[in-house]
Amino acid sequence: MGGSIGGSLVRAGADVLFVDRDQDHVRAMNREGLQITGPVEEFKVPVRATVPPEVQGRFTLCLLCVKSHHTKEALDQLVPYLADDGAVVSIQNGLCEHEIADRVGLERTIGAFVNFGADYLEPGVIFRGNRGATVVGELDGALTERVKGIHRLLQKFEPDAVLTENIFGYLWGKLAYASLLFASALTDDSIADVLAEDSFRPTLIALAQEAVAVALARDVELKSFDGFDPEAFRPGVDPVLTAASLDDLVRFNRASGKTHSGIWRDLAVRKRRTEVEAQLGWIVRIGGQEGVPTPLTRAVIDQIRQIETGARAMGRENLRELGRAAGL
């Protein structure tokens, strides 16, 4: 995410410093530039990059583009360099805005939502698989001059970037969609193939309905994006509308050069922990506070953890098991 957005900002003339703990990546960027590849566009730009211990100066704008379970560690490294009047923009999944605001204050936290696909390929090279929703907003919904400026900046990356008064409506919508992405990562199939499989759909629908029910219990006005319509996953909604939203998601993902989620890549390629607790954990915890049951979400978290530790293999049987356990 950071490479994709930052590369476009540099190309548009913005002054950007990349900070990454991967020393090989940093060396390659400084030596050869940052290359963005994939079906969206191909370009290379000279950039400045450093590792966290070598950062110098204080900054008025920091785009935080780390996995959600690395937020605390990243903030430990970032906060000393954040100006008193500076702001952190959470280019992350989940509800990291709460964690950031607890650390640096509400007044220095900006909410953001992104749904484009990107992967790190090798030092200095980032793959951008598609265009997707890019949204920014103040946590309290105010249309400040600050957030308008950040919106204009993000438009240099995604011309259709949205400035919203309801960033949490998008973030909770992404959480519901993320539950489907985590479910797809239980298999070796592509996102589109899992979403298109009729036998999986009852389980996927029930899973997304849990997240939507929790959001509604918090009076969140959910927002649609890239084919995902949260209204189609309200309990008791017309099944035709739900099927239509899933079909739209299939079309969106079929058109992407990134066929599998970053979650799948963490499990199958990079062999590392995923963001499952840092994302879906919010649904379970807040569901408990609001008295909304989330058994399927809990089961997905458990299966992902088992795959992380090697106690479970990836495969379609995992989704079938979820469906049987839920009586679906």
PDB file of C-alpha atoms in Angstrom, residues 11 15 33 68 71 77 110 114 117 135 145 147 152 160 170 173 193 197 199 213 240 245 249 268 295 312 320-321 325:
ATOM      1  CA  ARG A  11       5.812  10.918  -9.544  1.00  0.00           C
ATOM      2  CA  ASP A  15       8.294  15.209  -1.216  1.00  0.00           C
ATOM      3  CA  GLY A  33      14.392   3.674  -7.449  1.00  0.00           C
ATOM      4  CA  SER A  68      -2.779  -3.851  11.480  1.00  0.00           C
ATOM      5  CA  THR A  71       0.421  -0.813  14.536  1.00  0.00           C
ATOM      6  CA  GLN A  77       8.969   4.185  15.958  1.00  0.00           C
ATOM      7  CA  ILE A 110      -7.058  10.716  10.188  1.00  0.00           C
ATOM      8  CA  VAL A 114      -8.380   1.509   0.733  1.00  0.00           C
ATOM      9  CA  GLY A 117      -4.718  -4.843  -4.326  1.00  0.00           C
ATOM     10  CA  VAL A 135     -11.437   7.093   0.958  1.00  0.00           C
ATOM     11  CA  GLU A 145      -9.045  22.072   5.426  1.00  0.00           C
ATOM     12  CA  VAL A 147      -8.504  16.497   5.410  1.00  0.00           C
ATOM     13  CA  ARG A 152      -6.258  16.191  -2.885  1.00  0.00           C
ATOM     14  CA  ASP A 160     -11.594   8.900  -7.876  1.00  0.00           C
ATOM     15  CA  TYR A 170     -16.436   2.460   5.111  1.00  0.00           C
ATOM     16  CA  GLY A 173     -18.012  -2.214   5.556  1.00  0.00           C
ATOM     17  CA  ASP A 193     -13.660 -18.583  -7.277  1.00  0.00           C
ATOM     18  CA  GLU A 197     -19.017 -21.155  -5.496  1.00  0.00           C
ATOM     19  CA  SER A 199     -21.984 -24.360  -2.091  1.00  0.00           C
ATOM     20  CA  ALA A 213     -25.123  -7.030  12.602  1.00  0.00           C
ATOM     21  CA  VAL A 240     -31.715 -11.800  -4.523  1.00  0.00           C
ATOM     22  CA  SER A 245     -23.738  -8.178  -4.323  1.00  0.00           C
ATOM     23  CA  LEU A 249     -17.725  -8.875  -5.968  1.00  0.00           C
ATOM     24  CA  ALA A 268       0.891 -19.641   1.559  1.00  0.00           C
ATOM     25  CA  PRO A 295     -19.693 -17.868  16.172  1.00  0.00           C
ATOM     26  CA  ARG A 312      -4.286 -27.196   9.691  1.00  0.00           C
ATOM     27  CA  ARG A 320     -17.197 -26.980   4.253  1.00  0.00           C
ATOM     28  CA  GLU A 321     -16.365 -27.611   7.899  1.00  0.00           C
ATOM     29  CA  ALA A 325     -20.686 -26.494  12.133  1.00  0.00           C
TER      30      ALA A 325
END
